[in-house]
Amino acid sequence: MDKIAWITDSMAFFEPGEAEKIGVHVIPTLLILNGESYREYVDISIEQLDQKMREDAHASPTTSQPSFGDFVTLYEQLLEDGYDYGYAIHITSGLSGTYSSSVAAAEAVGFPLYAIDSYTGAANQQELVRIAQRLVAAGKGPDEVMSTLETFKHKSHFYLIIGNMETMRRSGRVSGSQFLLANMLNIKPIAQFNEEGRLVPFKKVRSIKKAFKEMVSEISSKVSAHGVYDRTLYVSHTLAHAAAEELKRLIVTEHPGINVHITQFGPSILAHAGAETVGVYWFDEIPLPAT
């Protein structure tokens, strides 16, 4: 039996210890703050980053894809440990160059790798890892595994309600005038991943209540047409558990047959979208290949 390695990056936002339980190697995204570099989840947690941002009104954290060297080190170690090949499921290339770096590193050291640009992230990215593991456990080979993942990645839905325009103003993603107008009108921008895995504007609404109403309406529209894989969708947040619980309540009230799991985003989302950001995401209902 082949010895198979599983690889992803920290923007899948596995809970601490969760990836290890299912044998997944996680390469961390880098966060840069005031000239210092931190590895996501390794050197800094979302709570620690939030504290640093609160203590420094001018703090403007940025993120950087995992280094090529980190991937080289991992793939060299996997070869040394006798792995025959690996599957790598990475954050959408619309947000990061992680996928390209991973593939290039594997080629450089001669490690056989089946890698996919997920076109998504967070728990959807995790779900692709679990789907692939399920298929391998059922005896499916690389061709069928990769074909199935390609199908799923094009059936992903991901929406993000931006929580803190101040964070975006600090980083220059919005102008001062845009920030003031958004604050005055209590505007909540909603973004989504498009068909190419890029984060693009979806709608702007006034108040979080209206944003949640918009999300429930969008879920209802998509679910009625395409269903929900495993009857499960995810609500994630940056230090906004009460808001996430409220969105879950609204979704379950409208769709009592759907399981809603609440998870927390990692420091990288806090760095870009700020605290109080809430996301909702899922896959269309897709049957897995027969076992």
PDB file of C-alpha atoms in Angstrom:
ATOM      1  CA  MET A   1       0.000   0.000   0.000  1.00  0.00           C
ATOM      2  CA  ASP A   2       1.286   3.468  -0.913  1.00  0.00           C
ATOM      3  CA  LYS A   3       2.342   5.802   1.854  1.00  0.00           C
ATOM      4  CA  ILE A   4       0.450   9.043   1.175  1.00  0.00           C
ATOM      5  CA  ALA A   5       1.111  12.495   2.650  1.00  0.00           C
ATOM      6  CA  TRP A   6      -1.556  15.147   3.135  1.00  0.00           C
ATOM      7  CA  ILE A   7      -0.641  18.809   2.863  1.00  0.00           C
ATOM      8  CA  THR A   8      -2.503  22.087   3.247  1.00  0.00           C
ATOM      9  CA  ASP A   9      -1.826  25.613   4.498  1.00  0.00           C
ATOM     10  CA  SER A  10      -2.944  27.508   7.570  1.00  0.00           C
ATOM     11  CA  MET A  11      -5.702  29.343   5.696  1.00  0.00           C
ATOM     12  CA  ALA A  12      -7.749  26.173   5.972  1.00  0.00           C
ATOM     13  CA  PHE A  13      -7.999  27.334   9.606  1.00  0.00           C
ATOM     14  CA  PHE A  14      -7.868  23.931  11.245  1.00  0.00           C
ATOM     15  CA  GLU A  15      -8.374  24.170  14.989  1.00  0.00           C
ATOM     16  CA  PRO A  16      -5.150  23.539  16.960  1.00  0.00           C
ATOM     17  CA  GLY A  17      -4.427  19.809  16.957  1.00  0.00           C
ATOM     18  CA  GLU A  18      -7.218  18.986  14.501  1.00  0.00           C
ATOM     19  CA  ALA A  19      -5.000  18.628  11.429  1.00  0.00           C
ATOM     20  CA  GLU A  20      -2.581  16.384  13.309  1.00  0.00           C
ATOM     21  CA  LYS A  21      -5.429  14.040  14.240  1.00  0.00           C
ATOM     22  CA  ILE A  22      -6.135  13.319  10.580  1.00  0.00           C
ATOM     23  CA  GLY A  23      -2.487  13.292   9.501  1.00  0.00           C
ATOM     24  CA  VAL A  24      -2.364  16.606   7.641  1.00  0.00           C
ATOM     25  CA  HIS A  25       0.803  18.707   7.362  1.00  0.00           C
ATOM     26  CA  VAL A  26      -0.012  22.427   7.623  1.00  0.00           C
ATOM     27  CA  ILE A  27       2.352  25.065   6.234  1.00  0.00           C
ATOM     28  CA  PRO A  28       1.701  28.435   7.929  1.00  0.00           C
ATOM     29  CA  THR A  29       0.895  31.712   6.235  1.00  0.00           C
ATOM     30  CA  LEU A  30       3.138  34.554   7.391  1.00  0.00           C
ATOM     31  CA  LEU A  31       1.857  37.696   9.108  1.00  0.00           C
ATOM     32  CA  ILE A  32       4.009  40.819   9.117  1.00  0.00           C
ATOM     33  CA  LEU A  33       3.443  43.472  11.767  1.00  0.00           C
ATOM     34  CA  ASN A  34       5.758  46.388  12.543  1.00  0.00           C
ATOM     35  CA  GLY A  35       8.614  44.711  10.705  1.00  0.00           C
ATOM     36  CA  GLU A  36       8.272  41.392  12.529  1.00  0.00           C
ATOM     37  CA  SER A  37       7.179  38.145  10.885  1.00  0.00           C
ATOM     38  CA  TYR A  38       4.871  35.647  12.585  1.00  0.00           C
ATOM     39  CA  ARG A  39       3.772  32.190  11.454  1.00  0.00           C
ATOM     40  CA  GLU A  40      -0.001  31.855  11.594  1.00  0.00           C
ATOM     41  CA  TYR A  41      -1.091  29.678  14.543  1.00  0.00           C
ATOM     42  CA  VAL A  42       2.556  28.857  15.352  1.00  0.00           C
ATOM     43  CA  ASP A  43       3.866  32.218  16.561  1.00  0.00           C
ATOM     44  CA  ILE A  44       0.609  34.130  16.880  1.00  0.00           C
ATOM     45  CA  SER A  45      -3.080  33.437  17.524  1.00  0.00           C
ATOM     46  CA  ILE A  46      -6.027  35.546  16.451  1.00  0.00           C
ATOM     47  CA  GLU A  47      -6.429  36.773  20.040  1.00  0.00           C
ATOM     48  CA  GLN A  48      -2.779  37.824  20.220  1.00  0.00           C
ATOM     49  CA  LEU A  49      -2.952  39.664  16.902  1.00  0.00           C
ATOM     50  CA  ASP A  50      -6.136  41.420  17.993  1.00  0.00           C
ATOM     51  CA  GLN A  51      -4.414  42.578  21.178  1.00  0.00           C
ATOM     52  CA  LYS A  52      -1.440  43.944  19.234  1.00  0.00           C
ATOM     53  CA  MET A  53      -3.780  45.823  16.892  1.00  0.00           C
ATOM     54  CA  ARG A  54      -5.698  47.315  19.822  1.00  0.00           C
ATOM     55  CA  GLU A  55      -2.499  48.441  21.527  1.00  0.00           C
ATOM     56  CA  ASP A  56      -1.184  50.194  18.415  1.00  0.00           C
ATOM     57  CA  ALA A  57      -3.653  52.472  16.645  1.00  0.00           C
ATOM     58  CA  HIS A  58      -1.378  52.593  13.603  1.00  0.00           C
ATOM     59  CA  ALA A  59      -0.798  48.845  13.335  1.00  0.00           C
ATOM     60  CA  SER A  60      -1.406  47.608   9.802  1.00  0.00           C
ATOM     61  CA  PRO A  61      -0.656  43.890   9.588  1.00  0.00           C
ATOM     62  CA  THR A  62      -0.119  42.260   6.222  1.00  0.00           C
ATOM     63  CA  THR A  63       0.157  38.653   5.137  1.00  0.00           C
ATOM     64  CA  SER A  64       2.565  36.751   2.940  1.00  0.00           C
ATOM     65  CA  GLN A  65       2.323  33.303   1.410  1.00  0.00           C
ATOM     66  CA  PRO A  66       4.376  30.523   3.023  1.00  0.00           C
ATOM     67  CA  SER A  67       7.982  30.621   1.907  1.00  0.00           C
ATOM     68  CA  PHE A  68       9.245  28.404  -0.892  1.00  0.00           C
ATOM     69  CA  GLY A  69      11.862  27.156   1.569  1.00  0.00           C
ATOM     70  CA  ASP A  70       9.218  25.942   4.019  1.00  0.00           C
ATOM     71  CA  PHE A  71       7.695  23.788   1.300  1.00  0.00           C
ATOM     72  CA  VAL A  72      11.092  22.503   0.177  1.00  0.00           C
ATOM     73  CA  THR A  73      11.907  21.493   3.752  1.00  0.00           C
ATOM     74  CA  LEU A  74       8.586  19.664   4.097  1.00  0.00           C
ATOM     75  CA  TYR A  75       8.846  17.788   0.805  1.00  0.00           C
ATOM     76  CA  GLU A  76      12.449  16.781   1.446  1.00  0.00           C
ATOM     77  CA  GLN A  77      11.375  15.409   4.822  1.00  0.00           C
ATOM     78  CA  LEU A  78       8.473  13.506   3.272  1.00  0.00           C
ATOM     79  CA  LEU A  79      10.839  11.877   0.791  1.00  0.00           C
ATOM     80  CA  GLU A  80      13.198  10.964   3.611  1.00  0.00           C
ATOM     81  CA  ASP A  81      10.285   9.488   5.568  1.00  0.00           C
ATOM     82  CA  GLY A  82       9.391   7.199   2.686  1.00  0.00           C
ATOM     83  CA  TYR A  83       6.191   8.771   1.391  1.00  0.00           C
ATOM     84  CA  ASP A  84       5.322   7.657  -2.140  1.00  0.00           C
ATOM     85  CA  TYR A  85       3.388  10.807  -3.036  1.00  0.00           C
ATOM     86  CA  GLY A  86       1.164  13.479  -1.551  1.00  0.00           C
ATOM     87  CA  TYR A  87      -2.062  15.386  -2.001  1.00  0.00           C
ATOM     88  CA  ALA A  88      -1.947  19.151  -1.413  1.00  0.00           C
ATOM     89  CA  ILE A  89      -5.136  21.213  -1.101  1.00  0.00           C
ATOM     90  CA  HIS A  90      -4.387  24.933  -0.951  1.00  0.00           C
ATOM     91  CA  ILE A  91      -6.050  28.298  -0.446  1.00  0.00           C
ATOM     92  CA  THR A  92      -7.405  29.840  -3.636  1.00  0.00           C
ATOM     93  CA  SER A  93      -4.779  31.395  -5.881  1.00  0.00           C
ATOM     94  CA  GLY A  94      -7.113  34.387  -6.049  1.00  0.00           C
ATOM     95  CA  LEU A  95      -5.820  35.341  -2.601  1.00  0.00           C
ATOM     96  CA  SER A  96      -2.359  33.812  -2.390  1.00  0.00           C
ATOM     97  CA  GLY A  97       0.494  32.309  -4.373  1.00  0.00           C
ATOM     98  CA  THR A  98       0.657  29.377  -1.945  1.00  0.00           C
ATOM     99  CA  TYR A  99      -0.480  26.795  -4.499  1.00  0.00           C
ATOM    100  CA  SER A 100       2.194  27.771  -7.035  1.00  0.00           C
ATOM    101  CA  SER A 101       4.910  27.815  -4.380  1.00  0.00           C
ATOM    102  CA  SER A 102       3.904  24.366  -3.147  1.00  0.00           C
ATOM    103  CA  VAL A 103       3.923  22.851  -6.640  1.00  0.00           C
ATOM    104  CA  ALA A 104       7.263  24.453  -7.539  1.00  0.00           C
ATOM    105  CA  ALA A 105       8.885  23.200  -4.327  1.00  0.00           C
ATOM    106  CA  ALA A 106       7.674  19.637  -4.897  1.00  0.00           C
ATOM    107  CA  GLU A 107       9.058  19.700  -8.441  1.00  0.00           C
ATOM    108  CA  ALA A 108      12.371  21.119  -7.213  1.00  0.00           C
ATOM    109  CA  VAL A 109      12.979  18.230  -4.805  1.00  0.00           C
ATOM    110  CA  GLY A 110      11.346  15.529  -6.932  1.00  0.00           C
ATOM    111  CA  PHE A 111       8.449  14.774  -4.608  1.00  0.00           C
ATOM    112  CA  PRO A 112       5.418  13.368  -6.493  1.00  0.00           C
ATOM    113  CA  LEU A 113       2.522  15.692  -5.666  1.00  0.00           C
ATOM    114  CA  TYR A 114      -1.126  15.947  -6.672  1.00  0.00           C
ATOM    115  CA  ALA A 115      -2.009  19.545  -5.861  1.00  0.00           C
ATOM    116  CA  ILE A 116      -5.188  21.537  -6.267  1.00  0.00           C
ATOM    117  CA  ASP A 117      -5.940  25.242  -6.196  1.00  0.00           C
ATOM    118  CA  SER A 118      -9.125  25.008  -4.138  1.00  0.00           C
ATOM    119  CA  TYR A 119     -10.737  28.291  -5.338  1.00  0.00           C
ATOM    120  CA  THR A 120     -11.927  28.596  -1.732  1.00  0.00           C
ATOM    121  CA  GLY A 121     -10.563  28.585   1.816  1.00  0.00           C
ATOM    122  CA  ALA A 122     -11.320  28.061   5.507  1.00  0.00           C
ATOM    123  CA  ALA A 123     -13.555  25.092   6.360  1.00  0.00           C
ATOM    124  CA  ASN A 124     -14.422  24.564   2.681  1.00  0.00           C
ATOM    125  CA  GLN A 125     -10.715  23.956   2.135  1.00  0.00           C
ATOM    126  CA  GLN A 126     -10.748  21.563   5.094  1.00  0.00           C
ATOM    127  CA  GLU A 127     -13.732  19.777   3.597  1.00  0.00           C
ATOM    128  CA  LEU A 128     -11.838  19.131   0.372  1.00  0.00           C
ATOM    129  CA  VAL A 129      -9.073  17.488   2.411  1.00  0.00           C
ATOM    130  CA  ARG A 130     -11.592  15.229   4.145  1.00  0.00           C
ATOM    131  CA  ILE A 131     -13.321  14.354   0.877  1.00  0.00           C
ATOM    132  CA  ALA A 132      -9.985  13.350  -0.649  1.00  0.00           C
ATOM    133  CA  GLN A 133      -9.116  11.245   2.393  1.00  0.00           C
ATOM    134  CA  ARG A 134     -12.504   9.555   2.225  1.00  0.00           C
ATOM    135  CA  LEU A 135     -11.966   8.682  -1.424  1.00  0.00           C
ATOM    136  CA  VAL A 136      -8.484   7.287  -0.803  1.00  0.00           C
ATOM    137  CA  ALA A 137      -9.823   5.204   2.083  1.00  0.00           C
ATOM    138  CA  ALA A 138     -12.411   3.815  -0.348  1.00  0.00           C
ATOM    139  CA  GLY A 139      -9.650   2.731  -2.722  1.00  0.00           C
ATOM    140  CA  LYS A 140      -9.844   5.551  -5.261  1.00  0.00           C
ATOM    141  CA  GLY A 141      -6.680   6.468  -7.148  1.00  0.00           C
ATOM    142  CA  PRO A 142      -5.216   9.912  -7.869  1.00  0.00           C
ATOM    143  CA  ASP A 143      -7.093  10.444 -11.145  1.00  0.00           C
ATOM    144  CA  GLU A 144     -10.505   9.938  -9.552  1.00  0.00           C
ATOM    145  CA  VAL A 145      -9.586  11.853  -6.417  1.00  0.00           C
ATOM    146  CA  MET A 146      -8.383  14.880  -8.369  1.00  0.00           C
ATOM    147  CA  SER A 147     -11.348  14.766 -10.749  1.00  0.00           C
ATOM    148  CA  THR A 148     -13.745  14.793  -7.798  1.00  0.00           C
ATOM    149  CA  LEU A 149     -11.943  17.694  -6.124  1.00  0.00           C
ATOM    150  CA  GLU A 150     -12.060  19.657  -9.383  1.00  0.00           C
ATOM    151  CA  THR A 151     -15.826  19.146  -9.488  1.00  0.00           C
ATOM    152  CA  PHE A 152     -16.275  20.290  -5.894  1.00  0.00           C
ATOM    153  CA  LYS A 153     -14.108  23.387  -6.194  1.00  0.00           C
ATOM    154  CA  HIS A 154     -16.381  24.731  -8.923  1.00  0.00           C
ATOM    155  CA  LYS A 155     -19.442  24.174  -6.720  1.00  0.00           C
ATOM    156  CA  SER A 156     -18.296  26.236  -3.755  1.00  0.00           C
ATOM    157  CA  HIS A 157     -20.116  29.242  -2.293  1.00  0.00           C
ATOM    158  CA  PHE A 158     -18.299  31.655   0.028  1.00  0.00           C
ATOM    159  CA  TYR A 159     -19.506  35.017   1.338  1.00  0.00           C
ATOM    160  CA  LEU A 160     -17.728  37.396   3.700  1.00  0.00           C
ATOM    161  CA  ILE A 161     -19.324  40.257   5.640  1.00  0.00           C
ATOM    162  CA  ILE A 162     -16.495  42.707   6.319  1.00  0.00           C
ATOM    163  CA  GLY A 163     -16.442  43.534  10.008  1.00  0.00           C
ATOM    164  CA  ASN A 164     -14.093  46.471  10.471  1.00  0.00           C
ATOM    165  CA  MET A 165     -13.565  49.164   7.865  1.00  0.00           C
ATOM    166  CA  GLU A 166     -10.945  50.772  10.123  1.00  0.00           C
ATOM    167  CA  THR A 167      -8.660  47.786   9.514  1.00  0.00           C
ATOM    168  CA  MET A 168      -9.131  48.214   5.780  1.00  0.00           C
ATOM    169  CA  ARG A 169      -8.484  51.962   6.044  1.00  0.00           C
ATOM    170  CA  ARG A 170      -5.217  51.384   7.913  1.00  0.00           C
ATOM    171  CA  SER A 171      -3.990  49.055   5.194  1.00  0.00           C
ATOM    172  CA  GLY A 172      -5.017  51.386   2.379  1.00  0.00           C
ATOM    173  CA  ARG A 173      -7.666  49.030   0.995  1.00  0.00           C
ATOM    174  CA  VAL A 174     -10.251  51.819   1.360  1.00  0.00           C
ATOM    175  CA  SER A 175      -9.724  55.576   1.361  1.00  0.00           C
ATOM    176  CA  GLY A 176     -10.354  57.855   4.310  1.00  0.00           C
ATOM    177  CA  SER A 177     -13.485  59.267   2.675  1.00  0.00           C
ATOM    178  CA  GLN A 178     -14.838  55.787   1.952  1.00  0.00           C
ATOM    179  CA  PHE A 179     -14.181  54.847   5.570  1.00  0.00           C
ATOM    180  CA  LEU A 180     -16.009  57.912   6.915  1.00  0.00           C
ATOM    181  CA  LEU A 181     -18.997  57.364   4.632  1.00  0.00           C
ATOM    182  CA  ALA A 182     -19.233  53.687   5.567  1.00  0.00           C
ATOM    183  CA  ASN A 183     -19.137  54.565   9.257  1.00  0.00           C
ATOM    184  CA  MET A 184     -21.731  57.329   8.935  1.00  0.00           C
ATOM    185  CA  LEU A 185     -24.156  55.097   7.042  1.00  0.00           C
ATOM    186  CA  ASN A 186     -23.290  51.894   8.952  1.00  0.00           C
ATOM    187  CA  ILE A 187     -22.454  50.195   5.668  1.00  0.00           C
ATOM    188  CA  LYS A 188     -21.516  46.521   5.748  1.00  0.00           C
ATOM    189  CA  PRO A 189     -19.759  45.409   2.552  1.00  0.00           C
ATOM    190  CA  ILE A 190     -20.311  41.788   1.545  1.00  0.00           C
ATOM    191  CA  ALA A 191     -17.732  40.057  -0.648  1.00  0.00           C
ATOM    192  CA  GLN A 192     -17.787  36.667  -2.356  1.00  0.00           C
ATOM    193  CA  PHE A 193     -15.425  34.310  -4.126  1.00  0.00           C
ATOM    194  CA  ASN A 194     -16.212  34.320  -7.835  1.00  0.00           C
ATOM    195  CA  GLU A 195     -15.906  31.385 -10.247  1.00  0.00           C
ATOM    196  CA  GLU A 196     -12.146  31.941 -10.502  1.00  0.00           C
ATOM    197  CA  GLY A 197     -11.628  31.955  -6.751  1.00  0.00           C
ATOM    198  CA  ARG A 198     -11.156  35.717  -6.518  1.00  0.00           C
ATOM    199  CA  LEU A 199     -12.697  37.802  -3.747  1.00  0.00           C
ATOM    200  CA  VAL A 200     -15.001  40.359  -5.359  1.00  0.00           C
ATOM    201  CA  PRO A 201     -17.735  42.730  -4.133  1.00  0.00           C
ATOM    202  CA  PHE A 202     -21.178  41.176  -3.761  1.00  0.00           C
ATOM    203  CA  LYS A 203     -23.371  43.820  -2.127  1.00  0.00           C
ATOM    204  CA  LYS A 204     -23.308  46.707   0.320  1.00  0.00           C
ATOM    205  CA  VAL A 205     -26.027  46.898   2.941  1.00  0.00           C
ATOM    206  CA  ARG A 206     -26.732  49.178   5.876  1.00  0.00           C
ATOM    207  CA  SER A 207     -26.432  47.275   9.188  1.00  0.00           C
ATOM    208  CA  ILE A 208     -25.355  43.794  10.146  1.00  0.00           C
ATOM    209  CA  LYS A 209     -29.017  42.824  10.505  1.00  0.00           C
ATOM    210  CA  LYS A 210     -29.606  43.524   6.812  1.00  0.00           C
ATOM    211  CA  ALA A 211     -26.381  41.738   5.918  1.00  0.00           C
ATOM    212  CA  PHE A 212     -27.587  38.609   7.710  1.00  0.00           C
ATOM    213  CA  LYS A 213     -30.973  38.869   5.999  1.00  0.00           C
ATOM    214  CA  GLU A 214     -29.180  39.086   2.650  1.00  0.00           C
ATOM    215  CA  MET A 215     -27.121  35.999   3.482  1.00  0.00           C
ATOM    216  CA  VAL A 216     -30.154  33.935   4.466  1.00  0.00           C
ATOM    217  CA  SER A 217     -31.865  34.966   1.225  1.00  0.00           C
ATOM    218  CA  GLU A 218     -28.795  34.019  -0.823  1.00  0.00           C
ATOM    219  CA  ILE A 219     -28.524  30.661   0.937  1.00  0.00           C
ATOM    220  CA  SER A 220     -32.205  29.948   0.280  1.00  0.00           C
ATOM    221  CA  SER A 221     -31.808  30.760  -3.407  1.00  0.00           C
ATOM    222  CA  LYS A 222     -28.726  28.592  -3.888  1.00  0.00           C
ATOM    223  CA  VAL A 223     -29.902  25.697  -1.725  1.00  0.00           C
ATOM    224  CA  SER A 224     -33.282  25.446  -3.443  1.00  0.00           C
ATOM    225  CA  ALA A 225     -31.491  25.125  -6.784  1.00  0.00           C
ATOM    226  CA  HIS A 226     -28.470  22.999  -5.885  1.00  0.00           C
ATOM    227  CA  GLY A 227     -28.860  21.546  -2.389  1.00  0.00           C
ATOM    228  CA  VAL A 228     -26.047  21.436   0.192  1.00  0.00           C
ATOM    229  CA  TYR A 229     -23.276  18.852   0.330  1.00  0.00           C
ATOM    230  CA  ASP A 230     -23.581  16.674   3.434  1.00  0.00           C
ATOM    231  CA  ARG A 231     -26.453  18.944   4.562  1.00  0.00           C
ATOM    232  CA  THR A 232     -23.780  21.135   6.136  1.00  0.00           C
ATOM    233  CA  LEU A 233     -22.679  24.733   5.859  1.00  0.00           C
ATOM    234  CA  TYR A 234     -20.226  26.771   7.893  1.00  0.00           C
ATOM    235  CA  VAL A 235     -20.381  30.117   9.632  1.00  0.00           C
ATOM    236  CA  SER A 236     -16.988  31.533  10.592  1.00  0.00           C
ATOM    237  CA  HIS A 237     -16.016  34.716  12.381  1.00  0.00           C
ATOM    238  CA  THR A 238     -13.178  36.861  13.680  1.00  0.00           C
ATOM    239  CA  LEU A 239     -13.824  37.211  17.412  1.00  0.00           C
ATOM    240  CA  ALA A 240     -17.573  37.626  16.822  1.00  0.00           C
ATOM    241  CA  HIS A 241     -19.107  34.490  18.303  1.00  0.00           C
ATOM    242  CA  ALA A 242     -22.405  36.151  19.258  1.00  0.00           C
ATOM    243  CA  ALA A 243     -22.900  37.432  15.709  1.00  0.00           C
ATOM    244  CA  ALA A 244     -22.065  33.998  14.299  1.00  0.00           C
ATOM    245  CA  GLU A 245     -24.591  32.388  16.629  1.00  0.00           C
ATOM    246  CA  GLU A 246     -27.248  34.839  15.483  1.00  0.00           C
ATOM    247  CA  LEU A 247     -26.590  34.095  11.815  1.00  0.00           C
ATOM    248  CA  LYS A 248     -26.722  30.381  12.587  1.00  0.00           C
ATOM    249  CA  ARG A 249     -30.084  30.856  14.308  1.00  0.00           C
ATOM    250  CA  LEU A 250     -31.495  32.674  11.290  1.00  0.00           C
ATOM    251  CA  ILE A 251     -30.246  30.010   8.878  1.00  0.00           C
ATOM    252  CA  VAL A 252     -31.541  27.083  10.935  1.00  0.00           C
ATOM    253  CA  THR A 253     -34.918  28.791  11.376  1.00  0.00           C
ATOM    254  CA  GLU A 254     -35.244  29.052   7.608  1.00  0.00           C
ATOM    255  CA  HIS A 255     -33.617  25.665   6.869  1.00  0.00           C
ATOM    256  CA  PRO A 256     -34.096  23.320   9.851  1.00  0.00           C
ATOM    257  CA  GLY A 257     -32.681  20.367   7.911  1.00  0.00           C
ATOM    258  CA  ILE A 258     -29.254  21.967   7.470  1.00  0.00           C
ATOM    259  CA  ASN A 259     -26.435  21.541   9.970  1.00  0.00           C
ATOM    260  CA  VAL A 260     -24.600  24.792  10.666  1.00  0.00           C
ATOM    261  CA  HIS A 261     -21.117  24.571  12.173  1.00  0.00           C
ATOM    262  CA  ILE A 262     -19.523  27.648  13.718  1.00  0.00           C
ATOM    263  CA  THR A 263     -15.754  28.015  13.418  1.00  0.00           C
ATOM    264  CA  GLN A 264     -13.293  30.842  13.948  1.00  0.00           C
ATOM    265  CA  PHE A 265     -11.204  32.359  11.187  1.00  0.00           C
ATOM    266  CA  GLY A 266      -7.461  32.670  11.691  1.00  0.00           C
ATOM    267  CA  PRO A 267      -5.229  35.712  12.218  1.00  0.00           C
ATOM    268  CA  SER A 268      -4.832  36.269   8.463  1.00  0.00           C
ATOM    269  CA  ILE A 269      -8.518  37.182   8.056  1.00  0.00           C
ATOM    270  CA  LEU A 270      -8.335  39.482  11.076  1.00  0.00           C
ATOM    271  CA  ALA A 271      -5.358  41.218   9.459  1.00  0.00           C
ATOM    272  CA  HIS A 272      -7.300  41.980   6.282  1.00  0.00           C
ATOM    273  CA  ALA A 273     -10.954  42.339   7.306  1.00  0.00           C
ATOM    274  CA  GLY A 274     -10.769  43.168  11.006  1.00  0.00           C
ATOM    275  CA  ALA A 275     -12.687  41.939  14.018  1.00  0.00           C
ATOM    276  CA  GLU A 276     -16.426  41.221  13.780  1.00  0.00           C
ATOM    277  CA  THR A 277     -16.076  39.764  10.277  1.00  0.00           C
ATOM    278  CA  VAL A 278     -18.489  36.912   9.571  1.00  0.00           C
ATOM    279  CA  GLY A 279     -18.404  34.436   6.693  1.00  0.00           C
ATOM    280  CA  VAL A 280     -20.774  31.761   5.463  1.00  0.00           C
ATOM    281  CA  TYR A 281     -19.867  29.048   2.979  1.00  0.00           C
ATOM    282  CA  TRP A 282     -20.741  25.591   1.670  1.00  0.00           C
ATOM    283  CA  PHE A 283     -20.658  23.277  -1.349  1.00  0.00           C
ATOM    284  CA  ASP A 284     -23.525  22.292  -3.629  1.00  0.00           C
ATOM    285  CA  GLU A 285     -24.886  18.800  -3.133  1.00  0.00           C
ATOM    286  CA  ILE A 286     -22.598  16.516  -5.146  1.00  0.00           C
ATOM    287  CA  PRO A 287     -22.578  12.706  -4.940  1.00  0.00           C
ATOM    288  CA  LEU A 288     -19.210  11.101  -4.301  1.00  0.00           C
ATOM    289  CA  PRO A 289     -18.033   8.346  -6.672  1.00  0.00           C
ATOM    290  CA  ALA A 290     -19.454   4.944  -5.824  1.00  0.00           C
ATOM    291  CA  THR A 291     -17.236   2.821  -3.611  1.00  0.00           C
TER     292      THR A 291
END
